[in-house]
């Protein structure tokens, strides 16, 4: 077997790369071509090999002949050996070590890592249809574009939720040198290939002498409590949730609500609308604590389609909700819906659908002039003082007459007609005529009232009061019949739930502080005893 093996020495003196003959050739991958590309990249950082590479090393190569490929690798190994002998121990050699891999070289490394680690790519497509386990790969170009936009630094903690075989994590680790990069994948087949990907990637980065940040590819469900600490420490989260269902997205939103201020989330499906506005009806939505923008790729971005697929950048911003509640406390925020504004703002204008109750009309003062209508012109339902003989009110959904008995208006037993508007709790009306006017409402009777009977005057005022109640009643009924009324009540409930959530978070933080204080005190006591 040794005689049918091809060997490529590292340009920085690392472990050699070994290829078994016959070389692997399958759809989309040719190992002979990979060897040639690897030789070219191995000489790329050594200017002295540029001419020998073109005129000697790559001349007369037959990829189908073992002897030809063996001669190619021998010429390359000899050239690398000569360079290492000349540069070893010099500053020139040290300058080539632990450098950041360029985009083109990194793309090549990830491709050859994938080709060597994923022996049967068809296995990755064996999943239950319409399940969250749908496998899809994000393109190298999209991740490179994402890196340029969000500007990851060495202080960032990156997490890929549903990391598949781990290409995104490897690309971030080699491009940004983050504090740590973590990928979590629960599916058995991708997680198994991810282990091989990690080993092969480390090997090739060392073979080229390139620097790579800390990374870890885990197998498990990212909702497990074992990963909660990683969630809380994360500053950048990537999730390809295009095929996730509502249940998984809802659980993700619950976890995102625990993230610290400023955390960035990149996803293939947005967690809130691009034009999200805070209103009383959506206070429990995750959009109240995040800003969102679209990452429009210039090229194909995913493996399942040739068309560009947009990604979305969310950033946790808790000041939005705080500003909204502050404005509402100061009387600037509405109780109902809001007019549309920018995604990262809140509204302070009244909504057309906001709940309003029209006050009763102002009582009209009776003219001091006596009525010119003759007695005979009065209707059957009016008395001589202008008040109805039989006032009517709606009680328990039924319109009834009021008759006076012993100075008190009481409902007549006879029903005039049933009402179409029936409520569970109808508006209660007091029909008893007060014997004494409250002090605050007391005033002198005008000359027009001087000659009127007291009972008739009170009946007229009661009729006006009942008319005002009726208008309020009909207004409330109309509001309750509005389909948005239920949403307004639900919004108030959600607001209370949000307040409850923040109180619980504060309680947890206080409990943690207390626990740390107790632990520190115990340690202090132990040190003093020792």
Coordinates of C-alpha atoms in Angstrom, one line a residue:
X1 CA 0.0 0.0 0.0
X2 CA 2.9 2.4 0.7
X3 CA 4.0 2.1 -2.9
X4 CA 0.5 3.4 -4.0
X5 CA 0.6 6.4 -1.8
X6 CA 1.2 10.0 -2.6
X7 CA 2.8 12.3 -0.1
X8 CA 2.7 16.1 0.2
X9 CA 5.1 17.8 2.6
X10 CA 4.0 20.8 4.6
X11 CA 5.4 24.2 3.4
X12 CA 6.1 25.0 7.1
X13 CA 7.5 21.7 8.2
X14 CA 4.3 20.2 9.6
X15 CA 2.9 16.7 9.3
X16 CA 2.7 15.6 5.6
X17 CA -0.6 15.0 3.8
X18 CA -1.1 11.5 2.5
X19 CA -3.3 10.3 -0.4
X20 CA -4.1 6.7 -1.4
X21 CA -4.1 5.6 -5.0
X22 CA -6.4 5.3 -6.8
X23 CA -7.5 8.8 -6.1
X24 CA -11.1 9.5 -5.2
X25 CA -13.3 10.9 -7.9
X26 CA -17.0 11.5 -7.4
X27 CA -19.7 14.0 -8.3
X28 CA -18.4 17.5 -7.6
X29 CA -15.0 16.4 -6.3
X30 CA -11.8 15.2 -7.8
X31 CA -8.9 14.3 -5.5
X32 CA -6.3 14.6 -8.2
X33 CA -7.4 18.2 -8.8
X34 CA -7.3 18.9 -5.1
X35 CA -3.6 17.7 -5.0
X36 CA -2.7 20.1 -7.7
X37 CA -4.5 23.0 -6.0
X38 CA -2.9 22.2 -2.7
X39 CA 0.5 22.3 -4.3
X40 CA -0.2 25.7 -5.7
X41 CA -1.5 27.0 -2.4
X42 CA 1.5 25.5 -0.6
X43 CA 3.8 27.6 -2.8
X44 CA 1.7 30.7 -2.7
X45 CA 3.4 32.2 0.4
X46 CA 6.9 31.4 -1.0
X47 CA 7.8 33.9 -3.8
X48 CA 11.0 32.0 -4.6
X49 CA 8.9 29.0 -5.8
X50 CA 6.7 31.0 -8.2
X51 CA 8.9 30.4 -11.3
X52 CA 9.8 26.7 -10.5
X53 CA 6.1 26.0 -9.9
X54 CA 5.1 27.1 -13.4
X55 CA 8.1 25.9 -15.4
X56 CA 9.0 22.7 -13.6
X57 CA 6.7 21.3 -10.8
X58 CA 3.3 21.5 -12.7
X59 CA 4.7 20.5 -16.1
X60 CA 3.6 17.3 -17.9
X61 CA 1.1 16.0 -15.3
X62 CA -1.3 13.2 -16.2
X63 CA -3.9 12.9 -13.4
X64 CA -4.9 9.4 -14.5
X65 CA -1.3 8.1 -14.1
X66 CA 0.1 7.1 -10.8
X67 CA 3.7 7.6 -12.0
X68 CA 2.9 11.0 -13.3
X69 CA 1.2 12.1 -10.1
X70 CA 4.0 10.6 -8.0
X71 CA 6.6 12.5 -10.0
X72 CA 4.6 15.7 -9.4
X73 CA 4.6 15.3 -5.7
X74 CA 8.3 14.4 -5.6
X75 CA 9.2 17.6 -7.5
X76 CA 7.1 19.6 -5.1
X77 CA 8.5 18.0 -2.0
X78 CA 12.0 18.6 -3.2
X79 CA 11.4 22.3 -3.8
X80 CA 9.8 22.7 -0.3
X81 CA 12.7 20.8 1.3
X82 CA 15.2 23.2 -0.3
X83 CA 13.2 26.3 0.9
X84 CA 12.9 25.0 4.4
X85 CA 16.6 24.2 4.6
X86 CA 17.4 27.8 3.5
X87 CA 14.8 29.6 5.6
X88 CA 14.6 27.5 8.8
X89 CA 15.4 29.7 11.8
X90 CA 15.2 32.9 9.9
X91 CA 12.8 35.8 10.4
X92 CA 11.5 35.2 6.9
X93 CA 10.3 31.7 7.9
X94 CA 8.8 33.0 11.2
X95 CA 6.8 35.6 9.3
X96 CA 5.0 32.9 7.3
X97 CA 3.8 31.1 10.5
X98 CA 0.5 31.7 12.3
X99 CA -0.8 34.2 9.8
X100 CA -4.5 34.6 9.0
X101 CA -5.6 32.6 6.0
X102 CA -6.9 34.7 3.1
X103 CA -10.5 34.1 1.9
X104 CA -9.5 32.1 -1.2
X105 CA -7.2 29.9 0.8
X106 CA -9.7 29.4 3.6
X107 CA -12.3 28.5 1.1
X108 CA -10.0 25.8 -0.4
X109 CA -9.2 24.5 3.1
X110 CA -12.8 24.1 4.1
X111 CA -13.6 22.4 0.8
X112 CA -10.9 19.8 1.1
X113 CA -11.8 19.3 4.8
X114 CA -15.4 18.7 3.8
X115 CA -14.4 16.3 1.0
X116 CA -12.2 14.3 3.3
X117 CA -14.5 14.2 6.3
X118 CA -18.0 13.8 4.7
X119 CA -17.5 10.4 2.9
X120 CA -21.2 10.1 1.9
X121 CA -23.0 13.4 1.5
X122 CA -26.2 11.7 0.5
X123 CA -26.6 10.7 4.2
X124 CA -27.1 14.3 5.1
X125 CA -30.2 14.5 3.0
X126 CA -31.9 11.6 4.8
X127 CA -34.3 13.4 7.2
X128 CA -38.0 13.5 8.0
X129 CA -39.8 15.8 5.6
X130 CA -41.1 19.1 7.0
X131 CA -39.2 18.6 10.3
X132 CA -36.7 20.9 12.0
X133 CA -34.0 18.4 11.1
X134 CA -33.9 19.5 7.5
X135 CA -30.3 19.9 6.5
X136 CA -29.1 22.9 4.5
X137 CA -25.6 24.4 4.1
X138 CA -24.9 28.1 4.1
X139 CA -22.5 29.3 1.5
X140 CA -18.9 30.4 2.2
X141 CA -19.6 33.7 0.4
X142 CA -22.6 34.6 2.6
X143 CA -20.7 34.0 5.8
X144 CA -17.8 36.1 4.5
X145 CA -20.3 38.9 3.7
X146 CA -21.8 38.5 7.2
X147 CA -18.4 38.8 8.8
X148 CA -17.7 42.0 6.9
X149 CA -21.1 43.5 8.1
X150 CA -21.1 42.6 11.8
X151 CA -17.3 43.1 12.3
X152 CA -16.6 40.2 14.7
X153 CA -13.7 40.8 17.2
X154 CA -11.6 38.7 19.5
X155 CA -13.9 39.5 22.4
X156 CA -17.0 38.0 20.7
X157 CA -18.5 34.6 21.5
X158 CA -20.1 33.0 18.5
X159 CA -22.7 30.2 18.5
X160 CA -24.2 28.4 15.6
X161 CA -27.5 26.8 16.5
X162 CA -28.0 23.7 14.3
X163 CA -24.4 23.8 13.0
X164 CA -24.6 20.7 10.8
X165 CA -21.2 19.5 9.9
X166 CA -19.6 22.7 11.2
X167 CA -18.4 24.7 8.2
X168 CA -19.8 28.0 9.5
X169 CA -18.1 27.6 12.9
X170 CA -14.8 26.7 11.2
X171 CA -14.9 29.7 8.9
X172 CA -15.7 32.1 11.7
X173 CA -12.9 30.6 13.9
X174 CA -10.3 31.0 11.1
X175 CA -11.5 34.4 10.0
X176 CA -12.2 36.4 13.2
X177 CA -10.2 34.7 16.0
X178 CA -13.2 35.1 18.4
X179 CA -12.9 34.3 22.0
X180 CA -14.7 31.0 21.2
X181 CA -16.8 29.6 18.5
X182 CA -19.4 26.9 19.4
X183 CA -21.6 24.8 17.1
X184 CA -24.5 22.7 18.4
X185 CA -26.1 20.0 16.3
X186 CA -28.6 17.4 17.5
X187 CA -28.9 15.2 14.3
X188 CA -26.8 12.1 14.5
X189 CA -25.3 12.0 11.0
X190 CA -24.2 15.7 10.7
X191 CA -22.8 15.6 14.3
X192 CA -20.8 12.5 13.4
X193 CA -19.3 14.1 10.4
X194 CA -18.7 17.3 12.4
X195 CA -16.1 15.4 14.5
X196 CA -14.2 14.4 11.4
X197 CA -14.5 17.9 10.1
X198 CA -12.9 19.4 13.2
X199 CA -9.9 17.0 13.0
X200 CA -9.3 17.5 9.3
X201 CA -9.6 21.3 9.6
X202 CA -7.0 21.5 12.4
X203 CA -4.7 19.3 10.3
X204 CA -4.9 21.4 7.2
X205 CA -4.6 24.7 9.1
X206 CA -1.4 23.4 10.6
X207 CA -0.2 22.0 7.3
X208 CA -0.4 25.5 5.7
X209 CA 0.9 27.1 8.9
X210 CA -2.2 29.3 9.4
X211 CA -3.7 30.6 12.6
X212 CA -7.1 29.4 13.9
X213 CA -9.2 30.6 16.8
X214 CA -10.8 28.4 19.5
X215 CA -13.8 26.4 18.4
X216 CA -16.0 23.5 19.6
X217 CA -18.5 21.4 17.7
X218 CA -21.0 19.8 20.1
X219 CA -23.7 17.1 19.7
X220 CA -26.9 17.9 21.4
X221 CA -30.1 19.9 21.5
X222 CA -29.4 23.6 21.8
X223 CA -32.5 23.9 24.0
X224 CA -30.9 21.7 26.7
X225 CA -29.9 23.4 29.9
X226 CA -26.3 22.3 29.3
X227 CA -26.1 25.0 26.6
X228 CA -27.8 27.7 28.6
X229 CA -24.5 29.1 29.8
X230 CA -23.3 29.4 26.2
X231 CA -26.5 31.2 25.3
X232 CA -26.0 33.7 28.1
X233 CA -22.3 34.3 27.1
X234 CA -23.0 34.6 23.4
X235 CA -22.5 38.0 21.6
X236 CA -23.3 36.7 18.1
X237 CA -25.7 33.8 17.3
X238 CA -26.2 32.3 13.9
X239 CA -29.3 30.1 13.2
X240 CA -30.4 28.7 9.9
X241 CA -34.1 28.6 10.9
X242 CA -35.5 28.6 7.4
X243 CA -37.1 25.1 7.9
X244 CA -37.9 25.5 11.6
X245 CA -41.6 25.3 12.5
X246 CA -43.6 27.8 14.7
X247 CA -42.9 25.7 17.8
X248 CA -39.1 25.8 17.5
X249 CA -39.1 29.5 16.6
X250 CA -41.3 30.2 19.6
X251 CA -38.8 28.4 21.9
X252 CA -36.0 30.3 20.3
X253 CA -37.7 33.6 21.0
X254 CA -38.1 32.6 24.6
X255 CA -34.3 32.0 24.8
X256 CA -33.5 35.2 22.9
X257 CA -35.5 37.1 25.6
X258 CA -32.8 36.1 28.1
X259 CA -29.9 37.4 26.0
X260 CA -27.9 40.4 27.1
X261 CA -28.2 43.8 25.6
X262 CA -26.3 44.2 22.3
X263 CA -26.3 40.5 21.3
X264 CA -26.5 40.0 17.6
X265 CA -28.6 37.2 15.9
X266 CA -28.3 36.2 12.2
X267 CA -31.0 34.0 10.9
X268 CA -32.4 32.9 7.5
X269 CA -36.0 33.8 8.6
X270 CA -36.7 36.9 10.6
X271 CA -38.1 36.7 14.1
X272 CA -40.1 39.9 13.7
X273 CA -41.2 42.0 10.8
X274 CA -38.7 44.4 9.3
X275 CA -41.2 47.3 9.9
X276 CA -42.0 46.2 13.5
X277 CA -43.5 48.9 15.7
X278 CA -44.2 48.7 19.4
X279 CA -47.8 49.0 20.4
X280 CA -49.9 47.9 23.3
X281 CA -51.1 45.0 21.3
X282 CA -47.6 43.4 20.7
X283 CA -45.8 44.1 24.0
X284 CA -45.0 40.4 24.4
X285 CA -43.4 40.1 21.0
X286 CA -39.6 39.6 20.8
X287 CA -39.5 42.6 18.4
X288 CA -40.0 44.9 21.3
X289 CA -36.4 44.3 22.4
X290 CA -34.6 43.9 19.1
X291 CA -33.7 45.9 15.9
X292 CA -33.7 44.1 12.6
X293 CA -32.1 44.7 9.2
X294 CA -31.8 42.6 6.1
X295 CA -28.6 41.0 4.7
X296 CA -29.2 40.8 1.0
X297 CA -26.6 38.4 -0.5
X298 CA -25.1 39.1 -3.9
X299 CA -24.7 35.5 -4.8
X300 CA -26.2 32.1 -4.0
X301 CA -26.3 31.8 -0.3
X302 CA -27.6 28.3 0.5
X303 CA -27.3 24.8 -0.8
X304 CA -31.0 24.1 -1.5
X305 CA -31.5 26.8 -4.2
X306 CA -29.4 28.6 -6.8
X307 CA -31.3 31.9 -6.0
X308 CA -30.0 34.3 -3.4
X309 CA -31.7 34.0 0.0
X310 CA -31.8 36.9 2.3
X311 CA -30.6 36.7 5.9
X312 CA -31.6 38.9 8.7
X313 CA -29.5 40.6 11.4
X314 CA -31.2 41.2 14.7
X315 CA -29.7 43.0 17.7
X316 CA -31.0 42.9 21.2
X317 CA -31.9 46.5 22.3
X318 CA -33.8 46.7 25.6
X319 CA -33.8 50.4 25.6
X320 CA -36.7 50.3 23.1
X321 CA -39.2 48.8 25.5
X322 CA -37.9 50.9 28.4
X323 CA -38.4 54.1 26.3
X324 CA -41.8 53.0 25.3
X325 CA -43.0 52.4 28.9
X326 CA -41.3 55.7 30.0
X327 CA -43.2 57.6 27.3
X328 CA -46.4 55.8 28.3
X329 CA -45.9 56.7 31.9
X330 CA -45.5 60.3 31.0
X331 CA -48.7 60.2 29.0
X332 CA -47.2 60.1 25.5
X333 CA -47.8 56.5 24.6
X334 CA -51.2 55.3 23.4
X335 CA -53.4 52.7 24.9
X336 CA -54.2 51.1 21.5
X337 CA -52.5 50.6 18.2
X338 CA -49.8 53.0 16.9
X339 CA -49.2 54.6 13.6
X340 CA -46.3 53.2 11.6
X341 CA -42.8 54.5 12.2
X342 CA -39.3 53.1 12.0
X343 CA -38.5 49.6 13.3
X344 CA -36.4 50.8 16.2
X345 CA -38.8 53.4 17.5
X346 CA -42.0 53.5 19.5
X347 CA -45.2 55.4 18.8
X348 CA -46.7 58.2 20.8
X349 CA -49.8 59.0 18.8
X350 CA -53.3 57.9 19.4
X351 CA -54.7 55.1 17.3
X352 CA -57.8 55.3 15.2
X353 CA -58.8 52.0 16.8
X354 CA -58.0 53.0 20.3
X355 CA -60.8 52.5 22.9
X356 CA -62.8 55.7 23.4
X357 CA -66.0 56.3 25.3
X358 CA -67.9 59.3 24.2
X359 CA -69.1 61.4 27.1
X360 CA -72.8 62.2 27.4
X361 CA -73.9 65.4 25.7
X362 CA -74.0 68.5 27.7
X363 CA -77.3 69.2 29.2
X364 CA -79.2 71.9 27.3
X365 CA -80.7 74.7 29.4
X366 CA -84.4 75.0 29.0
X367 CA -85.5 78.3 27.6
X368 CA -87.2 80.6 30.1
X369 CA -89.9 81.3 27.5
X370 CA -93.0 79.1 27.9
X371 CA -93.8 76.7 25.2
X372 CA -96.0 78.0 22.5
X373 CA -97.3 74.5 21.7
X374 CA -100.9 74.2 22.6
X375 CA -102.0 71.5 25.0
X376 CA -103.8 69.7 22.3
X377 CA -100.6 69.5 20.2
X378 CA -98.8 67.3 22.8
X379 CA -98.3 63.7 21.9
X380 CA -99.8 60.8 23.8
X381 CA -96.4 60.1 25.4
X382 CA -95.8 63.7 26.7
X383 CA -97.1 65.6 29.7
X384 CA -97.8 69.3 29.8
X385 CA -94.3 70.0 31.2
X386 CA -92.5 68.4 28.2
X387 CA -91.5 65.2 30.1
X388 CA -92.6 61.8 28.7
X389 CA -95.6 60.3 30.4
X390 CA -93.9 56.9 30.2
X391 CA -90.1 57.0 30.2
X392 CA -88.4 54.0 28.6
X393 CA -85.2 52.2 29.6
X394 CA -83.3 49.1 28.5
X395 CA -83.0 46.6 31.4
X396 CA -81.4 43.1 30.9
X397 CA -81.6 43.5 27.2
X398 CA -85.3 44.5 27.1
X399 CA -86.9 47.9 26.6
X400 CA -89.6 48.6 29.3
X401 CA -91.8 51.5 30.3
X402 CA -91.3 53.3 33.6
X403 CA -94.4 54.1 35.6
X404 CA -94.6 56.3 38.7
X405 CA -95.8 54.6 41.9
X406 CA -95.7 56.5 45.2
X407 CA -93.2 59.1 43.8
X408 CA -90.8 56.4 42.4
X409 CA -90.4 55.4 38.8
X410 CA -90.6 51.6 38.4
X411 CA -90.5 49.3 35.4
X412 CA -93.8 48.3 34.0
X413 CA -94.5 44.6 33.7
X414 CA -95.5 44.9 30.1
X415 CA -92.6 44.5 27.6
X416 CA -92.6 46.9 24.7
X417 CA -90.0 45.1 22.5
X418 CA -86.9 43.0 23.1
X419 CA -83.5 44.5 22.4
X420 CA -81.1 43.0 19.9
X421 CA -78.1 44.1 22.1
X422 CA -77.8 41.8 25.1
X423 CA -74.8 41.9 27.4
X424 CA -73.8 39.5 30.1
X425 CA -73.7 42.4 32.5
X426 CA -76.2 45.1 31.4
X427 CA -75.9 48.6 32.5
X428 CA -77.7 49.1 35.7
X429 CA -80.0 52.1 36.0
X430 CA -81.3 53.6 39.2
X431 CA -84.9 54.5 38.7
X432 CA -85.6 55.9 42.2
X433 CA -86.0 59.6 42.2
X434 CA -83.6 61.1 44.8
X435 CA -85.5 63.1 47.4
X436 CA -82.7 65.6 48.0
X437 CA -80.3 67.0 45.5
X438 CA -76.6 66.7 46.5
X439 CA -75.1 69.9 47.9
X440 CA -72.6 70.3 45.1
X441 CA -75.4 70.3 42.5
X442 CA -77.8 72.6 44.3
X443 CA -78.8 75.7 42.6
X444 CA -81.6 78.2 42.5
X445 CA -84.6 77.4 40.5
X446 CA -85.2 79.8 37.6
X447 CA -88.4 81.6 37.0
X448 CA -89.2 79.0 34.3
X449 CA -89.0 76.2 36.9
X450 CA -90.8 78.0 39.6
X451 CA -94.3 77.1 38.4
X452 CA -93.4 73.6 37.2
X453 CA -94.2 70.5 39.3
X454 CA -91.1 69.1 41.1
X455 CA -91.8 65.5 39.9
X456 CA -92.0 66.5 36.2
X457 CA -88.8 68.4 36.5
X458 CA -87.0 65.4 38.0
X459 CA -88.5 63.1 35.3
X460 CA -87.1 65.3 32.6
X461 CA -83.6 65.4 34.2
X462 CA -83.8 61.6 34.7
X463 CA -84.6 61.2 31.0
X464 CA -81.6 63.3 30.1
X465 CA -79.4 61.2 32.4
X466 CA -80.7 58.0 31.0
X467 CA -80.0 59.3 27.5
X468 CA -76.4 60.0 28.4
X469 CA -76.1 56.5 29.9
X470 CA -77.6 55.0 26.7
X471 CA -75.1 56.7 24.5
X472 CA -72.2 55.5 26.7
X473 CA -73.8 52.1 26.8
X474 CA -74.1 51.9 23.0
X475 CA -70.5 53.2 22.6
X476 CA -69.2 50.4 24.9
X477 CA -71.2 47.8 23.1
X478 CA -69.9 49.0 19.7
X479 CA -66.3 48.9 21.0
X480 CA -66.8 45.3 22.3
X481 CA -68.3 44.2 19.0
X482 CA -65.2 45.5 17.3
X483 CA -62.9 42.5 16.4
X484 CA -59.9 44.4 17.7
X485 CA -61.4 44.8 21.2
X486 CA -60.3 41.3 22.2
X487 CA -56.7 42.2 21.0
X488 CA -56.7 45.3 23.1
X489 CA -57.6 43.4 26.3
X490 CA -55.0 40.7 25.4
X491 CA -52.4 43.4 24.9
X492 CA -53.0 44.7 28.4
X493 CA -52.6 41.2 29.7
X494 CA -49.4 40.7 27.8
X495 CA -48.1 44.0 29.2
X496 CA -48.6 42.6 32.7
X497 CA -46.9 39.4 31.7
X498 CA -43.9 41.3 30.5
X499 CA -43.7 43.3 33.7
X500 CA -44.0 40.0 35.6
X501 CA -41.1 38.5 33.5
X502 CA -38.8 41.5 34.3
X503 CA -39.6 41.2 38.0
X504 CA -38.7 37.5 37.9
X505 CA -35.5 38.3 36.1
X506 CA -34.6 40.8 38.7
X507 CA -35.4 38.3 41.4
X508 CA -33.1 35.7 39.8
X509 CA -30.3 38.3 39.6
X510 CA -30.8 39.2 43.3
X511 CA -30.8 35.5 44.2
X512 CA -27.5 35.0 42.3
X513 CA -25.9 38.0 44.0
X514 CA -27.0 36.7 47.4
X515 CA -25.6 33.3 46.5
X516 CA -22.2 34.8 45.4
X517 CA -22.1 36.9 48.6
X518 CA -22.7 33.8 50.7
X519 CA -20.0 31.8 48.9
X520 CA -17.5 34.6 49.2
X521 CA -18.3 34.9 52.9
X522 CA -17.8 31.1 53.4
X523 CA -14.5 31.2 51.6
X524 CA -13.4 34.2 53.7
X525 CA -14.3 32.4 56.9
X526 CA -12.4 29.2 55.7
X527 CA -9.3 31.3 54.9
X528 CA -9.4 33.0 58.3
X529 CA -9.6 29.6 60.0
X530 CA -6.7 28.2 58.0

